[in-house]
Coordinates of C-alpha atoms in Angstrom, one line a residue:
M1 CA 224.0 4.4 142.7
R2 CA 224.6 7.1 140.0
N3 CA 222.0 7.4 137.4
K4 CA 223.1 6.6 133.9
K5 CA 223.5 9.7 131.6
I6 CA 220.4 10.3 129.5
K7 CA 220.9 11.8 126.1
L8 CA 218.0 13.9 124.9
E9 CA 217.4 14.7 121.3
R10 CA 217.5 18.4 120.6
V11 CA 214.3 19.4 118.7
L12 CA 212.8 22.8 118.4
P13 CA 209.2 23.0 119.6
Q14 CA 207.9 23.8 116.1
D15 CA 209.7 20.7 114.8
I16 CA 208.4 18.1 117.3
E17 CA 205.5 16.9 115.2
K18 CA 207.7 16.6 112.1
R19 CA 210.3 14.7 114.0
S20 CA 207.7 12.4 115.5
F21 CA 206.4 11.4 112.0
E22 CA 210.0 10.8 110.9
I23 CA 210.5 8.4 113.8
I24 CA 207.2 6.6 113.0
T25 CA 208.3 6.3 109.4
E26 CA 211.7 5.0 110.5
E27 CA 210.2 2.4 112.8
L28 CA 207.8 1.2 110.2
G29 CA 210.8 0.2 108.1
D30 CA 209.7 -1.8 105.0
V31 CA 206.0 -1.8 105.9
K32 CA 204.0 -0.8 102.8
L33 CA 200.9 1.2 103.5
D34 CA 198.1 2.2 101.1
P35 CA 199.1 5.8 100.2
L36 CA 195.7 7.2 100.9
Q37 CA 195.4 5.4 104.2
E38 CA 198.9 6.1 105.3
P39 CA 198.4 9.6 106.7
I40 CA 195.4 8.5 108.7
I41 CA 197.2 5.4 110.2
K42 CA 200.3 7.4 111.0
R43 CA 198.3 10.2 112.7
A44 CA 196.6 7.5 114.9
I45 CA 200.0 6.1 115.8
H46 CA 201.3 9.6 116.5
T47 CA 198.4 10.4 118.8
S48 CA 198.7 7.2 120.8
A49 CA 202.3 6.0 120.3
D50 CA 200.6 2.7 119.5
F51 CA 201.7 0.8 116.4
D52 CA 198.8 -1.6 116.8
Y53 CA 196.8 0.7 114.7
L54 CA 198.7 -0.6 111.7
K55 CA 196.6 -3.8 111.9
N56 CA 193.6 -2.5 113.9
L57 CA 192.3 0.2 111.6
Y58 CA 189.7 -1.2 109.1
F59 CA 188.9 0.9 106.0
S60 CA 185.9 0.0 103.9
E61 CA 186.4 0.1 100.1
N62 CA 187.5 3.5 98.9
A63 CA 186.7 4.9 102.4
V64 CA 189.3 7.7 102.4
E65 CA 188.2 9.0 98.9
K66 CA 184.5 8.9 100.0
F67 CA 185.1 10.6 103.3
Q68 CA 187.1 13.4 101.6
E69 CA 184.5 13.8 98.9
A70 CA 181.8 14.2 101.5
I71 CA 184.0 16.9 103.3
R72 CA 184.4 18.7 100.0
R73 CA 180.7 18.7 99.6
G74 CA 180.3 20.4 102.9
A75 CA 179.7 17.5 105.3
S76 CA 179.8 18.3 109.0
I77 CA 181.1 16.0 111.7
V78 CA 179.2 14.8 114.8
T79 CA 181.2 13.5 117.7
D80 CA 180.2 11.8 120.9
T81 CA 182.6 13.7 123.2
Q82 CA 183.6 17.3 123.7
M83 CA 187.2 16.1 123.8
A84 CA 186.9 14.8 120.2
R85 CA 185.2 18.0 119.1
S86 CA 188.0 20.1 120.6
G87 CA 190.6 18.0 118.9
I88 CA 189.3 18.2 115.3
N89 CA 190.7 21.1 113.3
K90 CA 187.5 23.1 112.8
K91 CA 189.3 25.8 110.6
E92 CA 190.3 23.1 108.1
L93 CA 186.8 21.7 108.0
A94 CA 185.3 25.2 107.7
K95 CA 187.2 25.7 104.4
Y96 CA 184.7 23.3 102.9
G97 CA 181.6 24.6 104.7
G98 CA 181.4 22.0 107.5
E99 CA 181.1 22.3 111.2
V100 CA 181.8 20.0 114.2
Y101 CA 179.0 19.1 116.6
C102 CA 178.8 17.4 119.9
F103 CA 175.3 17.3 121.5
M104 CA 176.3 15.4 124.7
S105 CA 176.0 18.4 127.0
D106 CA 172.7 19.7 125.5
E107 CA 169.8 20.0 127.9
D108 CA 167.3 18.6 125.4
V109 CA 169.6 15.5 125.0
A110 CA 169.8 15.0 128.7
E111 CA 166.0 15.2 128.9
R112 CA 165.5 12.9 126.0
A113 CA 167.9 10.3 127.5
K114 CA 166.1 10.5 130.8
R115 CA 162.6 10.2 129.2
N116 CA 163.6 7.3 127.0
K117 CA 165.9 5.6 129.6
T118 CA 168.8 5.6 127.3
T119 CA 172.4 7.0 127.4
R120 CA 173.1 10.6 126.3
A121 CA 175.1 9.1 123.5
V122 CA 172.0 7.4 122.1
A123 CA 170.0 10.6 122.5
S124 CA 172.6 12.7 120.8
M125 CA 172.5 10.3 117.8
D126 CA 168.8 10.8 117.7
K127 CA 169.2 14.6 117.7
A128 CA 171.8 14.4 114.9
A129 CA 169.4 12.3 112.8
E130 CA 167.0 15.2 112.9
L131 CA 169.5 17.6 111.3
N132 CA 169.0 18.3 107.6
K133 CA 172.7 18.1 106.9
K134 CA 175.3 15.8 105.4
L135 CA 177.0 14.2 108.4
I136 CA 180.1 12.2 109.2
F137 CA 180.1 10.6 112.6
A138 CA 183.3 10.3 114.6
I139 CA 182.6 8.1 117.6
G140 CA 185.5 7.7 120.1
N141 CA 183.9 6.8 123.4
A142 CA 180.4 5.4 123.4
P143 CA 179.6 2.0 121.9
T144 CA 175.9 2.8 122.4
A145 CA 176.3 5.6 119.9
L146 CA 177.4 3.1 117.2
V147 CA 174.6 0.7 118.1
R148 CA 172.1 3.5 117.8
L149 CA 173.6 4.6 114.4
Y150 CA 173.2 1.0 113.2
E151 CA 169.5 1.1 114.3
L152 CA 168.8 4.5 112.7
I153 CA 170.4 3.5 109.4
N154 CA 168.3 0.3 109.3
E155 CA 165.2 2.2 110.2
G156 CA 165.9 4.6 107.3
K157 CA 166.1 7.6 109.5
I158 CA 169.7 8.6 108.6
E159 CA 172.1 8.1 105.8
P160 CA 175.6 9.0 107.1
E161 CA 178.3 10.2 104.7
G162 CA 180.6 8.0 106.7
I163 CA 181.3 6.6 110.2
I164 CA 184.5 6.7 112.1
G165 CA 183.9 4.0 114.8
V166 CA 186.7 4.0 117.4
P167 CA 185.2 3.8 120.9
V168 CA 187.6 2.4 123.6
G169 CA 186.8 0.1 126.4
F170 CA 185.6 -3.3 127.5
V171 CA 181.8 -3.4 127.7
N172 CA 180.1 -3.9 124.3
V173 CA 182.9 -2.1 122.5
V174 CA 184.0 -5.0 120.2
E175 CA 180.4 -6.0 119.6
A176 CA 179.3 -2.5 118.6
K177 CA 182.2 -2.1 116.2
E178 CA 181.4 -5.5 114.6
L179 CA 177.8 -4.4 114.3
I180 CA 178.6 -1.1 112.6
M181 CA 180.8 -2.8 110.1
E182 CA 177.7 -4.5 108.7
V183 CA 176.4 -1.1 107.3
S184 CA 177.1 -0.1 103.8
C185 CA 178.3 3.5 104.3
P186 CA 182.0 4.4 104.2
L187 CA 183.7 3.2 107.4
I188 CA 187.0 3.6 109.3
V189 CA 186.9 1.3 112.4
A190 CA 189.4 0.5 115.0
K191 CA 188.8 -3.2 115.5
G192 CA 189.1 -4.6 119.1
R193 CA 189.1 -2.7 122.3
K194 CA 191.4 0.2 121.5
G195 CA 190.4 3.6 120.3
G196 CA 189.3 6.8 122.1
S197 CA 188.3 10.4 121.5
N198 CA 191.9 11.3 120.6
I199 CA 191.9 8.7 117.9
A200 CA 188.6 9.8 116.5
A201 CA 189.9 13.4 116.3
A202 CA 193.3 12.2 114.8
I203 CA 191.5 10.3 112.0
C204 CA 189.4 13.3 111.2
N205 CA 192.5 15.5 111.1
G206 CA 194.4 12.9 109.0
L207 CA 191.6 13.1 106.4
L208 CA 191.6 16.9 106.5
Y209 CA 195.3 17.5 106.4
S210 CA 195.8 15.1 103.5
M211 CA 193.3 17.2 101.5
R212 CA 195.6 20.3 101.6

C-alpha cells in the first residue's frame, strides 16, 4: 500500500519557536487568559505540547508580579535537577544579579542525605536554607523537596521569595503539591500528576522573557 503524501510546513529554523507559539494561539481560539499569566502558560504548553496546563497551572494571588519583583531585586533560583538548571536562561537571570543553583550532585548533600536517611532532594533544600540569599525554588522532579520546603517554612528556617511546584509522577506528587499550596509565599503549581524539570525551567523562562 502506498503511503499517503505528507505535507510538511516550511519553517526556517530560527522561526520554529515563533511559529509554535502562533499555533498555540490559534488552537486556544477564544480562550481568554490573564495577560500576566499568559506567557507562562503558553511556554509550559510549548515545552510539553500539552494543553492541560491551561487548567492545571495554579497561580496564587499576584504571583507573576511577585516573582518578577523578586527577580528584579536579585533573587536566585534553586532547582532540584541539573536538567532544570540547564534549561533556565541564566544570562537573563544574571541581568538582575541572580544565579541558578542545583545542589543535588554536591558531595556534602549526598553525605547529609545518608546521615539523616533522607533523599538528596531533602538535603539540598536544607543546604539552600542555609544560604543568605533571596531564593525562588523551582521544583520539577522531587515531591520530597516540596514537603521539606513546607517544613522549613513552618519551622521559620526559610522565607522563599516564591515556589514553582511542578514535580511529575505518581508517588506523593499530588499530596506534596496540595501541601505546598497551604503556604503563604507566591506560588505557581501544576496541580495533579503532571509537571517535570522541563516545565519548571519553562515557567522560570516565561517569567524572565516577559520582563524584557
